[in-house]
Tab-separated table of C-alpha atoms in Angstrom:
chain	number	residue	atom	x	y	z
A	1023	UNK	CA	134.837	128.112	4.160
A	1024	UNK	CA	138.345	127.081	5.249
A	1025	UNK	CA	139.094	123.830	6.620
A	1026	UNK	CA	140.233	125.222	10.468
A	1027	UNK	CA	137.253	127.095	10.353
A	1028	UNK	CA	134.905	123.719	9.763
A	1029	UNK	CA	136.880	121.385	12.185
A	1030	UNK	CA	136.502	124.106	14.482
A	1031	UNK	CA	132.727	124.585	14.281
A	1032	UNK	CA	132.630	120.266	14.233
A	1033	UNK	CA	135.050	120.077	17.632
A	1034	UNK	CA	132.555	122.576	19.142
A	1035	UNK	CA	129.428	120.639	17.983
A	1036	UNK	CA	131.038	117.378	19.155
A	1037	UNK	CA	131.878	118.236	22.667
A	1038	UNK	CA	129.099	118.975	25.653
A	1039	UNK	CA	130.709	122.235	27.419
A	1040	UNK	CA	132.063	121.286	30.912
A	1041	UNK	CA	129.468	122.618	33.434
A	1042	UNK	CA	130.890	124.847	35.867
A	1043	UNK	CA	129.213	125.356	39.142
A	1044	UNK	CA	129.503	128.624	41.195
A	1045	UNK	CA	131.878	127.223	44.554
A	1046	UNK	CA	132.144	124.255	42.805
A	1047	UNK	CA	132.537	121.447	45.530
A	1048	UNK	CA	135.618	119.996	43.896
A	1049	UNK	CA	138.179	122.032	45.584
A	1050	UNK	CA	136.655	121.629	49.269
A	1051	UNK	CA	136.324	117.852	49.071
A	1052	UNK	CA	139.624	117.533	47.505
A	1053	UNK	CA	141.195	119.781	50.712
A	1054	UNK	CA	139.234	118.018	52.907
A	1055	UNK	CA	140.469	114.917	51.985
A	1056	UNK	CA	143.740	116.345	51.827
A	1057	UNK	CA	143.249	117.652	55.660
A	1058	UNK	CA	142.056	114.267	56.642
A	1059	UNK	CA	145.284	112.445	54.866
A	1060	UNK	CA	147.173	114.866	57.304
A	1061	UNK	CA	145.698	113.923	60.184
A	1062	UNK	CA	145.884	110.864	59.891
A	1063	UNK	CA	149.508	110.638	59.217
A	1064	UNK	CA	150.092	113.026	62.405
A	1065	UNK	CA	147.990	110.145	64.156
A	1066	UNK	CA	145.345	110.736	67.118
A	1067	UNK	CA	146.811	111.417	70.450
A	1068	UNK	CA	145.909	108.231	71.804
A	1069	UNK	CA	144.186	104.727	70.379
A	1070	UNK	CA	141.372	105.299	71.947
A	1071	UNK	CA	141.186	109.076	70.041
A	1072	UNK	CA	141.260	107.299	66.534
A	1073	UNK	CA	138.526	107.485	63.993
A	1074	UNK	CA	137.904	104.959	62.028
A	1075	UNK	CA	138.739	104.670	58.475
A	1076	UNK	CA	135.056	104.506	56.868
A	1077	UNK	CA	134.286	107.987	59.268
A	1078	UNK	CA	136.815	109.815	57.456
A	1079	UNK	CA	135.853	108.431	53.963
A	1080	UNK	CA	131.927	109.394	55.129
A	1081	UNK	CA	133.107	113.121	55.722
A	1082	UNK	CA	134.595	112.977	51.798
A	1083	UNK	CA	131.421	111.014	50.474
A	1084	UNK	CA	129.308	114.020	52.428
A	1085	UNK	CA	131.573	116.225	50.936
A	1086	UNK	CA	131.410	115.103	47.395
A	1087	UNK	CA	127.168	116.365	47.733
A	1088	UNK	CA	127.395	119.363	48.737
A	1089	UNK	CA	125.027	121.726	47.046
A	1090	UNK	CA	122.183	118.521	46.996
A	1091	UNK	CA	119.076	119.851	47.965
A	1092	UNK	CA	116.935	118.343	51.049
A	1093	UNK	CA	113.949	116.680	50.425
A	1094	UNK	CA	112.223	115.258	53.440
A	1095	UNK	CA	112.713	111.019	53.594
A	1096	UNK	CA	115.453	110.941	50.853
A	1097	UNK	CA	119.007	108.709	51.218
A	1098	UNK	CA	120.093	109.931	47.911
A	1099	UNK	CA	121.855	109.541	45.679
A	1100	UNK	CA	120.562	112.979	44.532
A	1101	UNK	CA	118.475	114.406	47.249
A	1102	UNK	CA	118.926	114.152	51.146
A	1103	UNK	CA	117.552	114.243	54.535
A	1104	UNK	CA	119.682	115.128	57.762
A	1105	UNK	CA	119.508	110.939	58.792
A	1106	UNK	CA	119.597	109.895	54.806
A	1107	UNK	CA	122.571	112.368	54.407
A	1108	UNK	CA	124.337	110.115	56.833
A	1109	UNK	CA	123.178	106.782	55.587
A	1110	UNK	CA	124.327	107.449	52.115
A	1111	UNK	CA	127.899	108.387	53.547
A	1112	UNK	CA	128.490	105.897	55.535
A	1113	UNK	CA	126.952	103.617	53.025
A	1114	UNK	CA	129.295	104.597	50.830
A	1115	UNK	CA	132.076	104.448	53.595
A	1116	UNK	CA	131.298	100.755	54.191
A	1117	UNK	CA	129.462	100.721	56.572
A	1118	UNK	CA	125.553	100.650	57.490
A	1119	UNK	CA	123.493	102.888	59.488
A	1120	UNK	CA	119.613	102.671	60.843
A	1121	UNK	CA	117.628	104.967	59.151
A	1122	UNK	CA	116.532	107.923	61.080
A	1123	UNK	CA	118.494	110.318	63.495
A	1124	UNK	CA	117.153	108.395	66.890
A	1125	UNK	CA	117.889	104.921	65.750
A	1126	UNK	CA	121.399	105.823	64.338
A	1127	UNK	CA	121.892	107.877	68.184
A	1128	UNK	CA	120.903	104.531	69.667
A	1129	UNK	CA	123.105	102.416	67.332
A	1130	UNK	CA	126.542	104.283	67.820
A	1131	UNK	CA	128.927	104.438	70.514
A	1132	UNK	CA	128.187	107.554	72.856
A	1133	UNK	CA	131.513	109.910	73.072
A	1134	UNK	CA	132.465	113.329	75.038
A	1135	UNK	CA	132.535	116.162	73.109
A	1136	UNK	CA	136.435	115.800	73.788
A	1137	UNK	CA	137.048	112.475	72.156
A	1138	UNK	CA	135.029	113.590	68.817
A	1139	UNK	CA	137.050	113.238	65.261
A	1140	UNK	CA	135.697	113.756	62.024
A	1141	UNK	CA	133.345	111.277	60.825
A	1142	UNK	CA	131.818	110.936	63.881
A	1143	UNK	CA	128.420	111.795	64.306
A	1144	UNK	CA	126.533	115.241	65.820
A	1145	UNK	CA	122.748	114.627	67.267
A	1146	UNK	CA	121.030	117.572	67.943
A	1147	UNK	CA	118.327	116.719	70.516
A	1148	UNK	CA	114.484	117.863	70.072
A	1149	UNK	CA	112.982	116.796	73.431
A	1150	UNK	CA	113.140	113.673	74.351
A	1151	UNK	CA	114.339	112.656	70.707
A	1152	UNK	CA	117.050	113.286	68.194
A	1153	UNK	CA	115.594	115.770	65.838
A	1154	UNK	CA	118.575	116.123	63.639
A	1155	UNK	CA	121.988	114.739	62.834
A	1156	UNK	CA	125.068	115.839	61.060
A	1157	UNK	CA	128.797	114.234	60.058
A	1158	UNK	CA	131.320	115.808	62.314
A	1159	UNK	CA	134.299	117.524	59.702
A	1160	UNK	CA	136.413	119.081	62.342
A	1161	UNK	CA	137.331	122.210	63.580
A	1162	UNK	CA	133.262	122.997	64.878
A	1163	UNK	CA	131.831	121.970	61.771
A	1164	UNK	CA	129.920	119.532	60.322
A	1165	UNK	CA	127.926	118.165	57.042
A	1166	UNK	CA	124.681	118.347	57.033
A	1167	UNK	CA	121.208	118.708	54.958
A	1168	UNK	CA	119.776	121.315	57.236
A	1169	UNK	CA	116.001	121.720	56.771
A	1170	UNK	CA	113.457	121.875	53.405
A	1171	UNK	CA	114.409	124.643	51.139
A	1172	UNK	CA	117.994	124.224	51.856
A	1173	UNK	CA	120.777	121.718	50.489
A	1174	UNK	CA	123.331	120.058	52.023
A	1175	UNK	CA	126.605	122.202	53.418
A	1176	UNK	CA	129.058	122.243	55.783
A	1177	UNK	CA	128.465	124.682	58.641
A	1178	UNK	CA	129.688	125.569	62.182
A	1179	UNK	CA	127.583	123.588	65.177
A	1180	UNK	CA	125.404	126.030	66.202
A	1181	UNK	CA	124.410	124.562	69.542
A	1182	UNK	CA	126.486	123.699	72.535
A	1183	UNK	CA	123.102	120.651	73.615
A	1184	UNK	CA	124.507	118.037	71.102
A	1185	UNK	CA	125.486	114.592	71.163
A	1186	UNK	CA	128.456	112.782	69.756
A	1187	UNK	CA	128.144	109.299	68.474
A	1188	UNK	CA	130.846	106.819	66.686
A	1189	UNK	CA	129.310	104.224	64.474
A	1190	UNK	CA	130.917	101.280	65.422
């Protein structure tokens, strides 16, 4: 046997393969967080319009897990429900949330659909409660662990009876 021929099979032996997953999540973070960096040079249209930083750096940290799957009570870091979803983000942002969909709607600052920005928050109301909640990303869409069986994505608001909330 020939000496390439035995470094070769060693360099292969030595190294894991890199693990390449099917949409990897890699590029859509990365232009997401590109997109934000945009806006946020452009500026909001007024003061009062502005996100703060930690909601945009929640939207990248949501990002960053899509493809996680939902499992009912879980904040992560590997599995996710709607509420945990956006505890771990904003966590990770800097900045702490209550723990289920209700007591983060009552904990945030209340906004018009008009004044919403990404990393602000979507509640989707089931009666007299919030049922589910999502991390606005813009453009109709947020991040989200949907429901058991699924994982987390990004995906257009379905519903025009939501609430917006800032965490403050």
């Amino acid at each position: 046997m020939s000496v390439s021929r035995t470094v070769s099979r060693s360099c292969r032996k030595s190294h894991r393969p890199v693990r390449r997953i099917p949409g990897s999540r890699l590029p859509r973070a990365l232009s997401l967080l590109l997109l934000l960096t945009a806006s946020a040079v452009a500026g909001p249209a007024s003061p009062a319009d502005a996100a703060p930083s930690y909601g945009a750096r929640a939207v990248v940290v949501a990002a960053s897990k899509e493809g996680a799957p939902y499992a009912h009570g879980a904040t992560g870091p590997a599995r996710f429900d709607c509420s945990g979803l956006t505890l771990y983000s904003f966590r990770q942002a800097g900045r702490a949330l209550p723990r289920t969909a209700e007591q983060q709607y009552e904990h945030t600052d209340h906004i018009p659909r008009d004044q919403r920005v990404p990393g602000d928050l979507v509640f989707f109301p089931d009666g007299s409660t919030m049922g589910h909640v999502g991390i606005y990303a813009g453009n109709d869409k947020i991040w989200h662990a949907p429901r058991p069986g699924t994982r987390v994505r990004l995906e257009r608001i379905w519903s025009g009876n939501v609430r917006y909330g800032r965490a403050s």
